[in-house]
Short mmCIF file of C-alpha atoms in Angstrom, two decimals:
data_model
loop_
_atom_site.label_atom_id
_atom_site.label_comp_id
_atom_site.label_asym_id
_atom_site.label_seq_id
_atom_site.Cartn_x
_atom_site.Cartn_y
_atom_site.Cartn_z
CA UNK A 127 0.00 0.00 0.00
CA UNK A 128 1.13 3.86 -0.90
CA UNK A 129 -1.00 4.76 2.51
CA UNK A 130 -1.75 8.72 1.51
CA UNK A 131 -0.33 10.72 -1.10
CA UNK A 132 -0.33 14.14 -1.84
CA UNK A 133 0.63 16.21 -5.23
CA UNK A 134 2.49 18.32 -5.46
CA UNK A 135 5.19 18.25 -2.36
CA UNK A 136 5.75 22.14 -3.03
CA UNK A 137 4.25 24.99 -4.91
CA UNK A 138 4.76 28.49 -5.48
CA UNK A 139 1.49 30.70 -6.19
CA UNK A 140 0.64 34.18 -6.85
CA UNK A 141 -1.86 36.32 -5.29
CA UNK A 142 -5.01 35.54 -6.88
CA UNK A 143 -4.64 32.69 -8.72
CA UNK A 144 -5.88 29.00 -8.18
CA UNK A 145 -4.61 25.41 -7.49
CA UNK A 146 -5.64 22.19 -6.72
CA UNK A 147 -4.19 20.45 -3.90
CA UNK A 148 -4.35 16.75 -4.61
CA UNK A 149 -4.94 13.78 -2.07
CA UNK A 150 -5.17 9.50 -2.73
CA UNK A 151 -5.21 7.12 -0.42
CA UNK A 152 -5.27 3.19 -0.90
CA UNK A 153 -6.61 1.88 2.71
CA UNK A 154 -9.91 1.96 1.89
CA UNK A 155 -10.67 4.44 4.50
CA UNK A 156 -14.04 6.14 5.01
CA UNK A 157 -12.74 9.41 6.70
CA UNK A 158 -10.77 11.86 4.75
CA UNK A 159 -9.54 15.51 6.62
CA UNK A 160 -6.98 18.43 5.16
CA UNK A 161 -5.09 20.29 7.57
CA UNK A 162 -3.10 23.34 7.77
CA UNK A 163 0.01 24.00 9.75
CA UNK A 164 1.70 27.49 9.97
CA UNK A 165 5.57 27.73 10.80
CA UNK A 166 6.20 26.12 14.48
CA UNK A 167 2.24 25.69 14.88
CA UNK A 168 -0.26 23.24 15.58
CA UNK A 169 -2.39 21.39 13.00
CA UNK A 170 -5.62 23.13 11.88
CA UNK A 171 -8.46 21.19 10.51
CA UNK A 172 -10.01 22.51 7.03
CA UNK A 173 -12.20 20.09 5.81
CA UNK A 174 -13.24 16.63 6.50
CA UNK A 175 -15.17 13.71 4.70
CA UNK A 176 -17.09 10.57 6.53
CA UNK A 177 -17.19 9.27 2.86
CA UNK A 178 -18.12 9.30 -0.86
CA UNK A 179 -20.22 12.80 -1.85
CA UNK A 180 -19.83 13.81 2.48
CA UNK A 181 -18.18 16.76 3.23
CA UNK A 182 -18.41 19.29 5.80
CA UNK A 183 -16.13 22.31 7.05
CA UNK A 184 -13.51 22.33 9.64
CA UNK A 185 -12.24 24.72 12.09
CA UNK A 186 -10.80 27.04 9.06
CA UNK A 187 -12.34 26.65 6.06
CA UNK A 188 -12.76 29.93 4.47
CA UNK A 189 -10.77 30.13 1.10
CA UNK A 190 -11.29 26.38 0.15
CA UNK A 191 -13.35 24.05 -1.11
CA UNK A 192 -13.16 20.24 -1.18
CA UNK A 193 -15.00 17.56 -3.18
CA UNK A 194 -15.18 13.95 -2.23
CA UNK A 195 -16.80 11.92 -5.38
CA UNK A 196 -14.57 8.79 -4.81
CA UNK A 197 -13.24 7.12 -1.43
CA UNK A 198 -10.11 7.56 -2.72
CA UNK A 199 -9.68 10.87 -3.77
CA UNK A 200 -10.12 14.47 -1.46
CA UNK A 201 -8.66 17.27 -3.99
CA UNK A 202 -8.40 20.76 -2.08
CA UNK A 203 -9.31 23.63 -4.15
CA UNK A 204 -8.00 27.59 -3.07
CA UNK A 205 -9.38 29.88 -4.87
CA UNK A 206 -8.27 33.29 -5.22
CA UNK A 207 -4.70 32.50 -2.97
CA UNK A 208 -3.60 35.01 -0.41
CA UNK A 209 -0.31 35.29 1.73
CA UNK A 210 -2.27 34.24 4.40
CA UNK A 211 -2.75 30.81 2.79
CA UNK A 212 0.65 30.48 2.72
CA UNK A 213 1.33 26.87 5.09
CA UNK A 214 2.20 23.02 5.19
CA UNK A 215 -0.94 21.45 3.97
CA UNK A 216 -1.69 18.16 4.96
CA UNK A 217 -4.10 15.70 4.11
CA UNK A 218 -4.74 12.63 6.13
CA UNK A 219 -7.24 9.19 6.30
CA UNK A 220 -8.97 7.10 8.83
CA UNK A 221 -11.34 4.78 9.65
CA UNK A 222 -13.84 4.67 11.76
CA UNK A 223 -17.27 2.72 12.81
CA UNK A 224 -16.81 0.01 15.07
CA UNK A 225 -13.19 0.81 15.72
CA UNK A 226 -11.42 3.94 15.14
CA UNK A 227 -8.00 3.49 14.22
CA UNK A 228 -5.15 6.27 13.80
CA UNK A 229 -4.84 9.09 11.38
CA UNK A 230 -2.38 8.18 8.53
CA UNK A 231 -1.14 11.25 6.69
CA UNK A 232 0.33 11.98 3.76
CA UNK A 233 3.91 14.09 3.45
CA UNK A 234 2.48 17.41 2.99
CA UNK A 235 2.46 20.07 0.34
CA UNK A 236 4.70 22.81 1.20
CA UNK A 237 2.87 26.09 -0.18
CA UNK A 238 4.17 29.63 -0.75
CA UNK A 239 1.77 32.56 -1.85
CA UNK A 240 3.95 35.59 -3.12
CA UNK B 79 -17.82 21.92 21.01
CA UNK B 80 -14.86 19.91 20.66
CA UNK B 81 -11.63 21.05 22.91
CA UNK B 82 -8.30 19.63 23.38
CA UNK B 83 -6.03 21.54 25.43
CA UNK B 84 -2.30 20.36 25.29
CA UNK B 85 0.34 21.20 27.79
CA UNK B 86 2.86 22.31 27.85
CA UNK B 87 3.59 24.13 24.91
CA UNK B 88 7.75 23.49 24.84
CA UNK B 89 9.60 21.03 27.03
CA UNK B 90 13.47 20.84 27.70
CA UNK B 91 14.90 17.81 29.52
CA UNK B 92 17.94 16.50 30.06
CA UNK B 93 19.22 13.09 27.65
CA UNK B 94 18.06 10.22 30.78
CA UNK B 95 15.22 12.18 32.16
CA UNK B 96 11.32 11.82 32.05
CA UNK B 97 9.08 13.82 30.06
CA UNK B 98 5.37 14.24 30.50
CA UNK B 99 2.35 15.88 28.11
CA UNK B 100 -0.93 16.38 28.87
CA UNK B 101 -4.15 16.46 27.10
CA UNK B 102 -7.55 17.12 28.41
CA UNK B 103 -10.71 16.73 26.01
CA UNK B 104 -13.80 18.36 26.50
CA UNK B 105 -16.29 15.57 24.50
CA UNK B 106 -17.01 12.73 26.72
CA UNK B 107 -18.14 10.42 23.94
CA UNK B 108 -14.48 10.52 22.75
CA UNK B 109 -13.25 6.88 23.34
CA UNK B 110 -9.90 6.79 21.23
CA UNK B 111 -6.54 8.82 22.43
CA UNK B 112 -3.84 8.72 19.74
CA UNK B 113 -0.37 10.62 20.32
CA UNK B 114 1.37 11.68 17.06
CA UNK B 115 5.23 12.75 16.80
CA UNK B 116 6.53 15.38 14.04
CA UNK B 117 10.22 15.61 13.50
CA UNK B 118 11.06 18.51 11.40
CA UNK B 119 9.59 18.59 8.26
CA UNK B 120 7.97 15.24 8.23
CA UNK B 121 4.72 14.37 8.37
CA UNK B 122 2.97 13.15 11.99
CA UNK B 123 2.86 9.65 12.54
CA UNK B 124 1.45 7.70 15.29
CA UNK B 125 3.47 6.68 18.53
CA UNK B 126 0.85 4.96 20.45
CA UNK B 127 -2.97 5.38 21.69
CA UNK B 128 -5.19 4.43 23.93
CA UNK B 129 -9.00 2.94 23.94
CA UNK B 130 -11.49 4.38 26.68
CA UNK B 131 -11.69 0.69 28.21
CA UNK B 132 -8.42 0.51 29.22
CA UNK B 133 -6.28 3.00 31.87
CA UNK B 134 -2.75 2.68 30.84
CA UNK B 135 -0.71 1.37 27.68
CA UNK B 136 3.28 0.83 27.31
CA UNK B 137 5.42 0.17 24.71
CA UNK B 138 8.91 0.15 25.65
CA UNK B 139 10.00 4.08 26.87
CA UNK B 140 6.54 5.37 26.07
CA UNK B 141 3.32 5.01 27.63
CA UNK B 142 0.12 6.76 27.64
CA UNK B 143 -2.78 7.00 30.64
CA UNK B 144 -5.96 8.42 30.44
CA UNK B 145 -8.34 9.36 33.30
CA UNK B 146 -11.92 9.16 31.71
CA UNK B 147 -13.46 10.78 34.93
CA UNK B 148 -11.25 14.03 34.61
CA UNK B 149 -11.05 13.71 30.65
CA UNK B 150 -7.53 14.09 30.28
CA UNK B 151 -4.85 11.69 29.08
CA UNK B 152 -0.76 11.95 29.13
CA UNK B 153 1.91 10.86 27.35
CA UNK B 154 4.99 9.60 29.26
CA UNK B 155 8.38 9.55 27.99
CA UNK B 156 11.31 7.43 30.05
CA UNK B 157 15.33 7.99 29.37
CA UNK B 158 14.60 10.70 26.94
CA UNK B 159 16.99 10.77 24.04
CA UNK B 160 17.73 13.12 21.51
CA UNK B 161 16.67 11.32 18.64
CA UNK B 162 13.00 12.02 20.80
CA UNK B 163 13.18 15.42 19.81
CA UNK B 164 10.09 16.47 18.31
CA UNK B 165 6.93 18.19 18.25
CA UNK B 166 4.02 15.82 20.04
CA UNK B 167 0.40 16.38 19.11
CA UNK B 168 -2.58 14.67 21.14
CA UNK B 169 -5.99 14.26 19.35
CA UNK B 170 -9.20 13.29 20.74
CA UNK B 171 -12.06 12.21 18.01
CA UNK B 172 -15.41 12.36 18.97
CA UNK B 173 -16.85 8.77 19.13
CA UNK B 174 -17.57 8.01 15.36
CA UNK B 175 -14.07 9.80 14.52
CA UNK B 176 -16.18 13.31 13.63
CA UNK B 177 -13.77 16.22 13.58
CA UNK B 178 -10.33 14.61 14.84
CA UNK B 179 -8.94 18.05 16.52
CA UNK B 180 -5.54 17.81 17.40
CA UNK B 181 -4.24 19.78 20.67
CA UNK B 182 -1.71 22.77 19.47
CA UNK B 183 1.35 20.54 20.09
CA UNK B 184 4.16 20.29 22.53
CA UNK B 185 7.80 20.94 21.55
CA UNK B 186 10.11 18.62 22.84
CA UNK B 187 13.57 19.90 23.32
CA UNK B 188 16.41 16.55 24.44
CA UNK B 189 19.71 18.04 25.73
CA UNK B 190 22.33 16.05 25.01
#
């Protein structure tokens, strides 16, 4: 298994423009999230999936949107980018039901708004 | 709504000595306690967790408890060594793994 993967590992953007932030995973897992983390900060929760065609916002979701057609895929859309969307952008999978098991992430897309 | 409160924020210990985090949670249908480590630049990846039926876990230098009564869990590090120098994040999922919020993360400094 590949576990998660995310395209691309780094991206330069300027102000204004658009980008897709893409995210796979292999387990079969029915929860999907995308998280932000700012220099020497904490992990911020954007979006989330509890599967195919569910999604609902996070703690920070303004600026993005998020689509969920497959169990596989969770593509992160920014419209419009700002500086302030400038952050490590992870996305990560679980599963959960009758047991919940551990978040497995992918290695994070590094992106810079200028 | 869902709270986890992490503390503390930075830790510096001495290679040998013990280090300690704590979580508390503010959803008492939470019932799974995962701690995640972060070395610089990587991504977080589990270290161990805990299940709400059971008080303690080990595995080898690390170990977890969780006190369901005062919702708060720990993470206990023995005969820190640098290579354990990291950033630590607790999360506490609501039952159903809704909204996995991870606590803001404690940085853990191992002096040589």
């Amino acid at each position: 298994n590949a576990g998660v993967t995310q395209t691309p590992k780094f991206r330069i953007l300027k102000i204004g423009q658009s980008m897709t932030l893409q995210c796979t995973q292999d387990m079969n897992h029915n929860y999907m999230y995308w998280y932000r983390q700012d220099p020497g900060m904490g992990l911020k929760l954007i979006y989330y999936s509890v599967g195919a065609g569910i999604t609902d916002k996070g703690e920070v979701p303004n600026g993005y949107n998020v689509s969920r057609s497959t169990t596989e895929d969770f593509p992160l859309r920014l419209e419009l980018a700002a500086p302030s969307q400038t952050s490590v952008y992870f996305c990560a999978s679980s599963t959960h039901g009758r047991r919940d098991t551990e978040a497995f992430f992918g290695q994070g897309t590094r992106l810079t708004v200028v | 709504g869902e709270n986890v409160e992490q503390h503390p924020s930075t830790l510096s210990v001495q290679e040998g000595d013990s280090a300690v985090i704590k979580c508390t949670y503010s959803d008492s249908a939470s019932n799974y306690f995962p701690w995640y480590k972060q070395e610089l630049g990587k991504r977080p990846q589990l270290i161990i967790d805990i299940r709400s039926n059971v008080g303690e876990k080990k595995d080898q230098r690390i170990a977890v408890t969780l006190n369901k009564t005062a919702k708060h869990f720990s993470l206990h590090i023995t005969e820190t060594q640098p290579e354990d120098s990291a950033v630590y994040f607790c999360a506490a999922p609501r039952a159903g793994g809704f909204k996995t919020i991870f606590g803001a993360g404690t940085r853990l400094f191992v002096k040589a």
